[in-house]
Amino acid sequence: MTITRQDLAELAVFAAVARHRSFSRAATELGVSPSAISHSLKGLEQRLGVRLLQRSTRAVVPTETGAQLLGRLQPTLDTLSSALEELLEDTGEPVGRLKISAPRAAIEELLAPVLAEYLLRYPRMRVEVVEQELMPRLIEDGFDAALFYGDMMPQDLVAVSLDSRPQRYLVVGSPDYLARRGVPQHPRELAEHTCIGYRLSATHHYRWAFVDGGVLLELEVDGPLTTSTPALYLKAALDGLGLVYCPEEEVKTDLAAGRLVSVLEPWSPTFEGFCLYYPSRHQLGKGLRCLIDMLKARNNK
């Protein structure tokens, strides 16, 4: 059969829905309405005479036929996307869209100081920044890149060091908590304490890391609260719920005021600052490359 422009558009819609398993997330990625997504998929299935997706009120899941089609189709769409990016790069000026995920600290430290200048310099670019403390699934969630902590290296991602400030991590608690529960003298004593957990991604529960005799020591901790939101774990620490493991920068004001106390400092590690991550199977487009260059230039001043 001859592939038409409509076929290509509808196949791209199918691939987005099948990857995200969501009409709304696919609509956000493609910049169209969920109703347009649904209409396009119905037309594709009717013309092909096969069911590609199983729909319910709770999920959208590829059928066996749909999964087979996605496996054959996605590499072709990636190749087409790369070819278009190369064509746009030949014009000399970056053109396109970037969707970037970053925690608030990375937005304030890295993105906010350069983003306006970037968009003024490259007026044909469009950038969406989503503030979230969790590391996203870049491809599945429709992100081109993420700014995240340098000690986190997800599989299948390329990490670009931005030479941001190294981060020293501390264990802190309120004076009231330490008076009630005592001060730990070694990281292994944390097993006897209430610890507030931190989650980096939907599947990654952060283990607290320490340096003991030049060796990295990673410990699982336990407690009544796990969160990915700094404001929540810091409030819990200030209220005396338990100990928190966090970057020194987040608590320096509370430490200076005596509202929090640092413990286990001889074992406190220092990690690389924020890095920019992008999918390893994606070619680095000119728009993202120019943004990386501006981020590096500012942080190397």
CSV table of C-alpha atoms in Angstrom, one decimal:
chain,number,residue,atom,x,y,z
A,1,MET,CA,0.0,0.0,0.0
A,2,THR,CA,1.1,3.6,-0.6
A,3,ILE,CA,1.9,5.5,2.6
A,4,THR,CA,0.1,8.9,2.6
A,5,ARG,CA,0.7,12.0,4.7
A,6,GLN,CA,-2.4,11.1,6.7
A,7,ASP,CA,-1.0,7.6,7.4
A,8,LEU,CA,2.3,9.0,8.7
A,9,ALA,CA,0.5,11.5,11.0
A,10,GLU,CA,-1.8,8.8,12.4
A,11,LEU,CA,1.0,6.3,12.9
A,12,ALA,CA,2.9,9.0,14.8
A,13,VAL,CA,-0.2,9.5,17.0
A,14,PHE,CA,-0.5,5.8,17.6
A,15,ALA,CA,3.1,5.6,18.6
A,16,ALA,CA,2.8,8.4,21.1
A,17,VAL,CA,-0.3,6.9,22.7
A,18,ALA,CA,1.2,3.4,22.8
A,19,ARG,CA,4.4,4.8,24.4
A,20,HIS,CA,2.6,6.9,27.0
A,21,ARG,CA,-0.3,4.5,27.5
A,22,SER,CA,-2.3,7.7,27.8
A,23,PHE,CA,-4.4,9.8,25.4
A,24,SER,CA,-3.8,13.0,27.5
A,25,ARG,CA,0.0,12.6,27.8
A,26,ALA,CA,0.2,11.9,24.0
A,27,ALA,CA,-1.9,14.9,23.3
A,28,THR,CA,0.4,17.1,25.4
A,29,GLU,CA,3.5,15.8,23.6
A,30,LEU,CA,1.9,16.4,20.1
A,31,GLY,CA,0.3,19.7,21.0
A,32,VAL,CA,-3.3,18.6,20.0
A,33,SER,CA,-6.5,17.8,21.9
A,34,PRO,CA,-7.2,14.3,23.3
A,35,SER,CA,-10.4,14.2,21.2
A,36,ALA,CA,-8.2,14.8,18.1
A,37,ILE,CA,-6.0,11.9,19.2
A,38,SER,CA,-9.0,9.6,19.6
A,39,HIS,CA,-10.5,10.6,16.3
A,40,SER,CA,-7.1,9.9,14.5
A,41,LEU,CA,-6.7,6.5,16.1
A,42,LYS,CA,-10.2,5.4,15.2
A,43,GLY,CA,-9.6,6.3,11.6
A,44,LEU,CA,-6.3,4.4,11.5
A,45,GLU,CA,-7.8,1.3,13.0
A,46,GLN,CA,-10.8,1.4,10.7
A,47,ARG,CA,-8.6,1.7,7.6
A,48,LEU,CA,-6.2,-1.1,8.7
A,49,GLY,CA,-9.1,-3.3,9.9
A,50,VAL,CA,-7.3,-4.2,13.2
A,51,ARG,CA,-7.5,-3.2,16.8
A,52,LEU,CA,-4.2,-1.5,17.9
A,53,LEU,CA,-5.1,-0.4,21.4
A,54,GLN,CA,-7.2,-1.8,24.2
A,55,ARG,CA,-9.0,1.1,25.9
A,56,SER,CA,-10.6,1.2,29.4
A,57,THR,CA,-11.4,3.8,32.0
A,58,ARG,CA,-8.1,3.0,33.7
A,59,ALA,CA,-5.6,2.4,31.0
A,60,VAL,CA,-4.7,2.3,27.3
A,61,VAL,CA,-2.7,-0.7,26.4
A,62,PRO,CA,-1.4,-1.9,23.0
A,63,THR,CA,-2.9,-5.1,21.7
A,64,GLU,CA,-0.5,-7.8,20.6
A,65,THR,CA,-0.8,-6.5,17.0
A,66,GLY,CA,-0.3,-2.9,18.3
A,67,ALA,CA,2.8,-3.9,20.3
A,68,GLN,CA,4.3,-5.6,17.2
A,69,LEU,CA,3.6,-2.5,15.1
A,70,LEU,CA,5.1,-0.2,17.7
A,71,GLY,CA,8.3,-2.2,17.8
A,72,ARG,CA,8.7,-1.9,14.0
A,73,LEU,CA,7.4,1.7,13.8
A,74,GLN,CA,9.4,3.5,16.5
A,75,PRO,CA,12.9,3.1,15.0
A,76,THR,CA,11.5,4.5,11.7
A,77,LEU,CA,9.9,7.5,13.4
A,78,ASP,CA,13.2,8.1,15.3
A,79,THR,CA,15.1,8.0,12.0
A,80,LEU,CA,12.6,10.5,10.4
A,81,SER,CA,12.9,12.8,13.5
A,82,SER,CA,16.7,12.7,13.2
A,83,ALA,CA,16.6,13.5,9.5
A,84,LEU,CA,14.3,16.5,10.1
A,85,GLU,CA,16.6,17.7,12.9
A,86,GLU,CA,19.6,17.5,10.6
A,87,LEU,CA,17.7,19.4,7.9
A,88,LEU,CA,16.8,22.2,10.4
A,89,GLU,CA,20.4,22.3,11.6
A,90,ASP,CA,21.5,23.0,8.1
A,91,THR,CA,19.6,26.3,8.3
A,92,GLY,CA,22.2,27.5,10.9
A,93,GLU,CA,19.6,28.6,13.4
A,94,PRO,CA,18.0,26.2,15.9
A,95,VAL,CA,14.3,25.6,15.3
A,96,GLY,CA,11.8,23.5,17.3
A,97,ARG,CA,10.6,22.7,20.8
A,98,LEU,CA,12.3,21.6,24.0
A,99,LYS,CA,10.5,20.1,26.9
A,100,ILE,CA,12.8,20.0,30.0
A,101,SER,CA,12.2,18.5,33.5
A,102,ALA,CA,14.1,19.9,36.5
A,103,PRO,CA,13.8,20.2,40.3
A,104,ARG,CA,13.3,23.7,41.6
A,105,ALA,CA,16.9,24.1,42.8
A,106,ALA,CA,18.2,23.3,39.3
A,107,ILE,CA,15.7,25.8,37.7
A,108,GLU,CA,16.8,28.5,40.1
A,109,GLU,CA,20.5,27.8,39.8
A,110,LEU,CA,20.9,26.9,36.2
A,111,LEU,CA,17.9,27.5,33.9
A,112,ALA,CA,16.5,30.8,35.2
A,113,PRO,CA,19.7,32.8,34.6
A,114,VAL,CA,20.0,31.8,30.9
A,115,LEU,CA,16.6,31.0,29.6
A,116,ALA,CA,15.4,34.5,28.6
A,117,GLU,CA,18.7,35.2,26.9
A,118,TYR,CA,18.5,31.8,25.1
A,119,LEU,CA,15.0,32.5,23.8
A,120,LEU,CA,15.9,36.1,22.7
A,121,ARG,CA,19.0,34.7,20.9
A,122,TYR,CA,17.0,31.9,19.2
A,123,PRO,CA,13.5,33.2,18.6
A,124,ARG,CA,12.4,30.2,16.6
A,125,MET,CA,12.8,27.9,19.6
A,126,ARG,CA,9.9,27.1,22.1
A,127,VAL,CA,10.8,25.8,25.5
A,128,GLU,CA,8.6,24.2,28.2
A,129,VAL,CA,10.0,23.7,31.6
A,130,VAL,CA,8.3,21.4,34.0
A,131,GLU,CA,9.3,21.6,37.7
A,132,GLN,CA,9.3,18.2,39.4
A,133,GLU,CA,11.6,16.7,42.0
A,134,LEU,CA,11.4,13.2,40.5
A,135,MET,CA,13.6,12.1,37.7
A,136,PRO,CA,11.2,11.5,34.8
A,137,ARG,CA,11.1,8.7,32.2
A,138,LEU,CA,12.3,11.0,29.5
A,139,ILE,CA,11.0,9.1,26.4
A,140,GLU,CA,7.8,7.8,27.9
A,141,ASP,CA,6.9,11.2,29.5
A,142,GLY,CA,7.7,13.2,26.4
A,143,PHE,CA,10.8,15.1,27.7
A,144,ASP,CA,13.8,16.0,25.6
A,145,ALA,CA,16.1,16.4,28.6
A,146,ALA,CA,16.2,16.6,32.3
A,147,LEU,CA,18.4,18.5,34.8
A,148,PHE,CA,19.1,16.3,37.8
A,149,TYR,CA,21.6,15.5,40.5
A,150,GLY,CA,25.0,14.4,39.2
A,151,ASP,CA,25.2,11.2,41.3
A,152,MET,CA,22.1,9.8,39.6
A,153,MET,CA,22.9,8.0,36.3
A,154,PRO,CA,19.9,6.3,34.8
A,155,GLN,CA,20.4,3.7,32.2
A,156,ASP,CA,20.1,4.6,28.5
A,157,LEU,CA,20.8,8.3,29.2
A,158,VAL,CA,23.7,10.5,28.3
A,159,ALA,CA,24.9,12.8,31.2
A,160,VAL,CA,26.4,16.2,30.4
A,161,SER,CA,28.3,17.8,33.3
A,162,LEU,CA,27.4,21.4,33.6
A,163,ASP,CA,30.2,22.2,36.2
A,164,SER,CA,27.6,23.4,38.7
A,165,ARG,CA,28.5,23.7,42.3
A,166,PRO,CA,29.4,20.4,44.0
A,167,GLN,CA,26.8,19.3,46.6
A,168,ARG,CA,27.7,18.2,50.1
A,169,TYR,CA,25.1,16.0,51.7
A,170,LEU,CA,24.3,16.2,55.4
A,171,VAL,CA,22.1,14.3,57.9
A,172,VAL,CA,20.2,16.8,59.9
A,173,GLY,CA,17.6,16.7,62.7
A,174,SER,CA,15.9,19.1,65.0
A,175,PRO,CA,17.3,19.7,68.5
A,176,ASP,CA,14.1,18.2,70.0
A,177,TYR,CA,14.5,15.0,68.0
A,178,LEU,CA,18.1,14.6,68.9
A,179,ALA,CA,17.4,15.2,72.6
A,180,ARG,CA,14.7,12.5,72.5
A,181,ARG,CA,16.5,9.9,70.4
A,182,GLY,CA,20.2,10.7,70.8
A,183,VAL,CA,22.9,11.7,68.4
A,184,PRO,CA,24.1,8.9,66.0
A,185,GLN,CA,27.9,8.4,66.2
A,186,HIS,CA,28.3,6.3,63.0
A,187,PRO,CA,26.1,5.9,59.9
A,188,ARG,CA,25.2,2.4,60.8
A,189,GLU,CA,23.4,3.6,63.9
A,190,LEU,CA,20.8,5.1,61.6
A,191,ALA,CA,19.1,1.7,61.8
A,192,GLU,CA,18.0,2.7,65.3
A,193,HIS,CA,16.6,6.1,64.2
A,194,THR,CA,13.5,7.4,62.4
A,195,CYS,CA,14.6,8.6,59.0
A,196,ILE,CA,12.6,10.5,56.4
A,197,GLY,CA,13.0,8.8,53.0
A,198,TYR,CA,13.6,10.4,49.6
A,199,ARG,CA,12.5,9.1,46.3
A,200,LEU,CA,14.4,10.1,43.1
A,201,SER,CA,12.0,8.4,40.6
A,202,ALA,CA,8.9,6.3,40.7
A,203,THR,CA,11.1,3.2,41.0
A,204,HIS,CA,14.2,4.5,42.8
A,205,HIS,CA,14.2,4.9,46.6
A,206,TYR,CA,17.3,6.9,47.5
A,207,ARG,CA,19.8,5.1,49.8
A,208,TRP,CA,21.8,7.4,52.1
A,209,ALA,CA,25.5,7.5,51.0
A,210,PHE,CA,28.5,8.2,53.3
A,211,VAL,CA,32.3,8.0,53.0
A,212,ASP,CA,33.9,5.6,55.5
A,213,GLY,CA,37.6,5.3,55.2
A,214,GLY,CA,37.6,6.3,51.6
A,215,VAL,CA,34.9,3.8,50.7
A,216,LEU,CA,31.4,4.7,49.7
A,217,LEU,CA,28.8,3.3,52.2
A,218,GLU,CA,25.2,3.2,51.0
A,219,LEU,CA,22.5,2.5,53.6
A,220,GLU,CA,18.8,1.7,53.4
A,221,VAL,CA,16.9,3.7,56.0
A,222,ASP,CA,13.4,3.4,57.4
A,223,GLY,CA,10.7,5.8,58.7
A,224,PRO,CA,7.1,6.8,58.5
A,225,LEU,CA,7.5,9.3,55.6
A,226,THR,CA,8.9,9.0,52.1
A,227,THR,CA,8.7,12.0,49.7
A,228,SER,CA,10.3,13.6,46.7
A,229,THR,CA,9.4,17.2,47.9
A,230,PRO,CA,12.1,19.1,49.7
A,231,ALA,CA,9.6,21.4,51.4
A,232,LEU,CA,7.9,18.4,52.9
A,233,TYR,CA,10.9,16.5,54.2
A,234,LEU,CA,12.4,19.7,55.6
A,235,LYS,CA,9.2,20.6,57.5
A,236,ALA,CA,9.1,17.1,58.8
A,237,ALA,CA,12.6,17.4,60.1
A,238,LEU,CA,11.9,20.8,61.7
A,239,ASP,CA,8.8,19.4,63.4
A,240,GLY,CA,11.0,16.7,65.0
A,241,LEU,CA,9.6,13.7,63.0
A,242,GLY,CA,13.0,12.3,62.2
A,243,LEU,CA,16.4,12.7,60.4
A,244,VAL,CA,16.7,14.0,56.9
A,245,TYR,CA,19.5,13.5,54.3
A,246,CYS,CA,19.8,16.5,52.0
A,247,PRO,CA,22.1,18.9,50.2
A,248,GLU,CA,23.8,21.4,52.6
A,249,GLU,CA,22.5,24.3,50.6
A,250,GLU,CA,18.9,23.4,51.4
A,251,VAL,CA,19.4,23.7,55.2
A,252,LYS,CA,22.2,26.2,55.7
A,253,THR,CA,19.7,28.9,57.0
A,254,ASP,CA,18.1,26.5,59.4
A,255,LEU,CA,21.5,25.2,60.6
A,256,ALA,CA,22.7,28.8,61.2
A,257,ALA,CA,19.6,29.6,63.2
A,258,GLY,CA,19.9,26.4,65.3
A,259,ARG,CA,16.5,25.0,64.1
A,260,LEU,CA,18.4,22.0,62.7
A,261,VAL,CA,21.6,20.3,63.7
A,262,SER,CA,24.0,18.4,61.5
A,263,VAL,CA,25.2,15.0,62.6
A,264,LEU,CA,27.6,12.4,61.1
A,265,GLU,CA,29.6,15.2,59.4
A,266,PRO,CA,32.9,13.2,59.3
A,267,TRP,CA,31.2,10.8,56.9
A,268,SER,CA,29.3,13.4,54.8
A,269,PRO,CA,30.0,13.0,51.1
A,270,THR,CA,30.3,15.6,48.3
A,271,PHE,CA,28.8,14.8,45.0
A,272,GLU,CA,28.9,16.4,41.5
A,273,GLY,CA,26.4,19.1,41.0
A,274,PHE,CA,23.5,19.1,38.5
A,275,CYS,CA,23.9,17.4,35.1
A,276,LEU,CA,21.8,17.5,32.0
A,277,TYR,CA,20.5,14.1,30.8
A,278,TYR,CA,19.0,13.2,27.5
A,279,PRO,CA,18.2,9.8,25.8
A,280,SER,CA,21.2,8.0,24.4
A,281,ARG,CA,19.3,6.9,21.3
A,282,HIS,CA,18.4,10.4,20.4
A,283,GLN,CA,20.7,12.6,18.4
A,284,LEU,CA,21.6,15.8,20.2
A,285,GLY,CA,19.6,18.4,18.3
A,286,LYS,CA,21.0,21.9,17.7
A,287,GLY,CA,18.4,23.6,20.0
A,288,LEU,CA,19.4,21.4,23.0
A,289,ARG,CA,23.1,21.7,22.1
A,290,CYS,CA,22.9,25.5,22.1
A,291,LEU,CA,21.2,25.5,25.5
A,292,ILE,CA,23.9,23.2,26.9
A,293,ASP,CA,26.6,25.5,25.6
A,294,MET,CA,25.0,28.5,27.3
A,295,LEU,CA,24.6,26.6,30.6
A,296,LYS,CA,28.2,25.6,30.5
A,297,ALA,CA,29.5,29.1,29.6
A,298,ARG,CA,27.6,30.7,32.4
A,299,ASN,CA,28.8,28.2,35.0
A,300,ASN,CA,32.4,28.4,33.9
A,301,LYS,CA,32.5,32.1,34.5
